[in-house]
Tab-separated table of C-alpha atoms in Angstrom:
chain	number	residue	atom	x	y	z
A	1	GLU	CA	18.769	-8.269	94.109
A	2	ALA	CA	20.870	-6.916	97.186
A	3	GLY	CA	21.287	-2.963	97.094
A	4	VAL	CA	24.111	-0.501	97.730
A	5	THR	CA	25.560	-1.467	101.613
A	6	GLN	CA	27.783	1.201	103.642
A	7	PHE	CA	30.172	0.153	106.331
A	8	PRO	CA	30.314	1.463	109.088
A	9	SER	CA	26.859	3.265	109.925
A	10	HIS	CA	28.712	5.708	112.453
A	11	SER	CA	31.769	6.825	112.633
A	12	VAL	CA	32.859	8.962	115.995
A	13	ILE	CA	36.451	10.138	115.888
A	14	GLU	CA	38.900	12.666	117.561
A	15	LYS	CA	39.997	15.384	114.858
A	16	GLY	CA	43.322	14.744	113.745
A	17	GLN	CA	42.205	10.530	113.564
A	18	THR	CA	42.288	8.545	110.416
A	19	VAL	CA	38.649	6.850	109.208
A	20	THR	CA	37.856	4.641	106.160
A	21	LEU	CA	34.492	4.571	104.721
A	22	ARG	CA	33.510	1.088	102.942
A	23	CYS	CA	31.002	0.886	99.834
A	24	ASP	CA	29.738	-2.235	98.558
A	25	PRO	CA	27.782	-1.076	94.952
A	26	ILE	CA	25.082	-3.431	93.040
A	27	SER	CA	26.755	-6.484	91.284
A	28	GLY	CA	27.437	-5.953	88.215
A	29	HIS	CA	27.081	-1.602	88.861
A	30	ASP	CA	30.554	-0.151	86.816
A	31	ASN	CA	30.024	2.954	88.210
A	32	LEU	CA	30.247	3.805	91.824
A	33	TYR	CA	29.838	7.592	93.037
A	34	TRP	CA	30.850	9.061	96.498
A	35	TYR	CA	28.305	11.966	97.871
A	36	ARG	CA	28.287	14.010	101.124
A	37	ARG	CA	25.866	15.636	103.060
A	38	VAL	CA	26.853	18.216	105.772
A	39	MET	CA	24.336	19.783	108.263
A	40	GLY	CA	22.031	21.788	106.615
A	41	LYS	CA	23.438	22.015	103.399
A	42	GLU	CA	22.163	20.365	100.178
A	43	ILE	CA	23.975	16.457	99.054
A	44	LYS	CA	27.271	16.702	96.808
A	45	PHE	CA	29.049	14.643	94.129
A	46	LEU	CA	33.176	13.469	95.534
A	47	LEU	CA	33.460	11.704	92.926
A	48	HIS	CA	33.335	9.028	90.161
A	49	PHE	CA	34.530	5.597	89.469
A	50	VAL	CA	34.243	3.670	86.425
A	51	LYS	CA	35.376	-0.054	87.240
A	52	GLU	CA	38.680	0.873	89.159
A	53	SER	CA	39.418	4.285	87.402
A	54	LYS	CA	38.596	7.516	88.585
A	55	GLN	CA	36.365	9.598	85.825
A	56	ASP	CA	35.089	12.399	87.568
A	57	GLU	CA	37.086	13.539	91.278
A	58	SER	CA	36.010	17.629	90.794
A	59	GLY	CA	34.384	17.252	93.939
A	60	MET	CA	36.763	15.981	96.198
A	61	PRO	CA	37.296	18.466	98.989
A	62	ASN	CA	40.845	18.219	99.789
A	63	ASN	CA	43.716	16.083	99.696
A	64	ARG	CA	42.879	14.668	103.412
A	65	PHE	CA	40.475	12.574	101.418
A	66	LEU	CA	41.407	9.691	99.266
A	67	ALA	CA	39.306	6.563	97.224
A	68	GLU	CA	40.010	4.088	96.324
A	69	ARG	CA	38.260	0.888	94.772
A	70	THR	CA	40.457	-2.541	93.772
A	71	GLY	CA	39.639	-4.562	91.315
A	72	GLY	CA	36.103	-1.953	90.775
A	73	THR	CA	34.626	-3.893	92.963
A	74	TYR	CA	33.922	-2.362	96.654
A	75	SER	CA	35.240	0.906	97.360
A	76	THR	CA	36.914	2.774	100.057
A	77	LEU	CA	37.138	6.697	101.011
A	78	LYS	CA	39.590	7.420	103.710
A	79	VAL	CA	39.710	10.814	105.741
A	80	GLN	CA	43.469	11.707	106.974
A	81	PRO	CA	43.756	13.652	108.990
A	82	ALA	CA	40.041	14.050	109.919
A	83	GLU	CA	39.243	17.656	110.550
A	84	LEU	CA	35.598	19.265	112.304
A	85	GLU	CA	34.166	20.617	109.368
A	86	ASP	CA	34.245	16.562	107.617
A	87	SER	CA	31.250	15.898	109.986
A	88	GLY	CA	28.154	14.760	107.992
A	89	VAL	CA	26.831	11.843	106.396
A	90	TYR	CA	28.707	9.988	103.381
A	91	PHE	CA	26.393	8.402	100.741
A	92	CYS	CA	27.731	6.399	98.224
A	93	ALA	CA	25.426	5.170	95.013
A	94	SER	CA	25.969	3.178	92.327
A	95	SER	CA	24.504	2.451	88.458
A	96	GLN	CA	24.583	0.173	85.490
A	97	PHE	CA	25.315	2.957	83.085
A	98	GLY	CA	24.521	6.756	83.997
A	99	ASP	CA	21.079	6.963	83.969
A	100	GLU	CA	19.929	5.792	88.055
A	101	GLN	CA	22.082	6.104	90.828
A	102	PHE	CA	20.814	3.811	93.590
A	103	PHE	CA	22.201	4.820	97.292
A	104	GLY	CA	23.541	3.063	100.070
A	105	PRO	CA	22.369	4.176	103.851
A	106	GLY	CA	25.139	6.563	104.096
A	107	THR	CA	27.777	6.900	106.667
A	108	ARG	CA	27.325	9.524	108.946
A	109	LEU	CA	30.651	10.674	110.625
A	110	THR	CA	31.289	13.120	113.612
A	111	VAL	CA	34.792	14.415	114.042
A	112	LEU	CA	35.101	15.386	117.736
B	1	GLU	CA	27.474	25.854	87.662
B	2	ASP	CA	24.271	24.038	87.725
B	3	GLN	CA	22.078	25.211	90.490
B	4	VAL	CA	18.810	23.690	91.802
B	5	THR	CA	15.959	25.397	93.847
B	6	GLN	CA	13.474	23.352	95.844
B	7	SER	CA	10.288	25.023	97.241
B	8	PRO	CA	8.884	24.986	99.937
B	9	GLU	CA	11.126	24.315	101.881
B	10	ALA	CA	8.106	21.608	104.100
B	11	LEU	CA	5.071	20.877	104.024
B	12	ARG	CA	2.548	19.904	105.990
B	13	LEU	CA	-0.684	18.479	104.356
B	14	GLN	CA	-3.641	16.935	105.713
B	15	GLU	CA	-4.141	12.942	104.789
B	16	GLY	CA	-5.545	13.253	101.348
B	17	GLU	CA	-5.162	16.643	100.828
B	18	SER	CA	-3.827	16.931	97.274
B	19	SER	CA	-0.204	18.939	96.423
B	20	SER	CA	2.743	19.667	94.506
B	21	LEU	CA	6.514	20.119	94.881
B	22	ASN	CA	8.523	22.758	92.872
B	23	CYS	CA	11.988	22.124	91.413
B	24	SER	CA	13.655	24.608	89.894
B	25	TYR	CA	17.170	24.350	87.828
B	26	THR	CA	19.667	26.138	85.996
B	27	VAL	CA	21.964	24.148	84.174
B	28	SER	CA	23.919	23.967	80.916
B	29	GLY	CA	22.014	21.678	78.785
B	30	LEU	CA	20.024	18.795	80.532
B	31	ARG	CA	20.529	15.730	80.487
B	32	GLY	CA	18.283	14.306	83.146
B	33	LEU	CA	16.252	15.437	85.910
B	34	PHE	CA	15.666	12.934	89.063
B	35	TRP	CA	13.279	12.691	91.921
B	36	TYR	CA	14.437	10.546	95.071
B	37	ARG	CA	12.690	9.993	98.220
B	38	GLN	CA	14.599	10.350	101.925
B	39	ASP	CA	12.996	8.633	104.923
B	40	PRO	CA	14.765	9.761	108.146
B	41	GLY	CA	18.344	7.693	108.330
B	42	LYS	CA	18.011	6.232	105.140
B	43	GLY	CA	19.870	6.831	101.983
B	44	PRO	CA	18.160	8.307	98.684
B	45	GLU	CA	15.841	6.095	96.882
B	46	PHE	CA	15.032	6.330	93.521
B	47	LEU	CA	11.355	7.691	92.334
B	48	PHE	CA	11.890	8.848	88.702
B	49	THR	CA	14.101	10.197	85.843
B	50	LEU	CA	12.660	12.786	83.245
B	51	TYR	CA	14.359	13.973	80.027
B	52	SER	CA	12.719	16.097	78.203
B	53	ALA	CA	10.340	18.951	78.335
B	54	GLY	CA	6.553	17.666	78.311
B	55	GLU	CA	7.493	14.253	79.767
B	56	GLU	CA	5.202	12.766	82.759
B	57	LYS	CA	5.864	9.989	84.678
B	58	GLU	CA	3.526	8.127	87.460
B	59	LYS	CA	3.999	5.942	90.699
B	60	GLU	CA	1.243	5.473	92.551
B	61	ARG	CA	-0.132	8.804	94.037
B	62	LEU	CA	2.884	10.254	92.451
B	63	LYS	CA	3.519	12.235	89.307
B	64	ALA	CA	6.143	14.066	87.754
B	65	THR	CA	6.299	16.436	84.971
B	66	LEU	CA	8.935	18.498	83.409
B	67	THR	CA	9.430	21.520	81.706
B	68	LYS	CA	12.508	23.518	80.539
B	69	LYS	CA	12.916	25.085	83.722
B	70	GLU	CA	11.269	23.558	86.574
B	71	SER	CA	9.957	19.892	87.430
B	72	PHE	CA	6.817	19.547	89.421
B	73	LEU	CA	6.289	16.647	91.935
B	74	HIS	CA	2.468	16.106	92.471
B	75	ILE	CA	1.107	14.011	95.076
B	76	THR	CA	-2.325	13.217	95.088
B	77	ALA	CA	-4.335	12.065	98.052
B	78	PRO	CA	-1.086	11.483	99.918
B	79	LYS	CA	-1.335	9.253	102.755
B	80	PRO	CA	0.928	9.623	106.347
B	81	GLU	CA	3.330	6.620	104.822
B	82	ASP	CA	4.379	9.627	101.752
B	83	SER	CA	5.935	11.303	104.877
B	84	ALA	CA	9.656	11.996	104.018
B	85	THR	CA	11.870	14.033	102.083
B	86	TYR	CA	11.750	14.480	98.027
B	87	LEU	CA	14.813	15.508	96.708
B	88	CYS	CA	15.346	16.985	93.236
B	89	ALA	CA	18.586	16.007	91.182
B	90	VAL	CA	20.040	16.945	87.573
B	91	GLN	CA	22.379	15.541	85.508
B	92	ALA	CA	24.252	17.583	83.062
B	93	PRO	CA	24.777	15.672	79.391
B	94	TYR	CA	28.072	13.971	79.670
B	95	SER	CA	31.426	15.804	79.626
B	96	GLY	CA	34.406	15.011	78.314
B	97	ALA	CA	35.421	13.170	81.362
B	98	GLY	CA	32.298	11.215	81.088
B	99	SER	CA	30.851	12.393	84.262
B	100	TYR	CA	27.964	11.035	85.639
B	101	GLN	CA	27.708	13.074	88.845
B	102	LEU	CA	24.297	14.718	90.086
B	103	THR	CA	23.339	17.909	91.416
B	104	PHE	CA	21.025	17.972	94.444
B	105	GLY	CA	18.861	20.374	95.477
B	106	LYS	CA	18.082	20.903	99.570
B	107	GLY	CA	14.899	19.263	99.168
B	108	THR	CA	11.161	19.332	100.616
B	109	LYS	CA	10.431	17.603	103.956
B	110	LEU	CA	6.571	16.760	103.891
B	111	SER	CA	4.393	15.501	106.743
B	112	VAL	CA	1.278	13.800	105.376
B	113	ILE	CA	-1.231	14.018	108.580
B	114	PRO	CA	-4.100	11.318	109.871
């Protein structure tokens, strides 16, 4: 069974540019989550989809972040415009129910 | 606000030297406590879920235990391949919105020296 995949693995952009991260969950997993780890801090929750619906977006830092999950399959997280403090590793996870969440390898975002 | 504190931040062990990692938590009701392993450059890898005080789970050289305020990850006779960062996370009972979010600690970086 294929695991959670994320693309790209690394992204380096200039402040003010736009970046879109993609996550493909494990097949059959209705629940999809985005998390972020900023340097020196713990992994923090951003949002949770159930199929194509946003179940909880309480962790989204501001309106420069937009997450979508059209058709209830893969998800994208767009940052527009990117700021320096957006640098970090963005993780996607998926679960079939509410229990074990399986994580992807992450996308390392560097904003210069 | 849910909080998770892990200690120590880093731990160096000789191969075969058993030890324990600690995860203290404050949560408004606990639905589940999760242990993950993370290798450099990779995402967290699921290890265990514990649901109630007194529960224990084992996998190879690892054993996780849970009390009402903390969890321990016991490592018996570790090997160099056990070197990784071990993360603890808690999940509160489902809210009306049905959120399954995890609250993570900063992790314990374990190094096992041959």
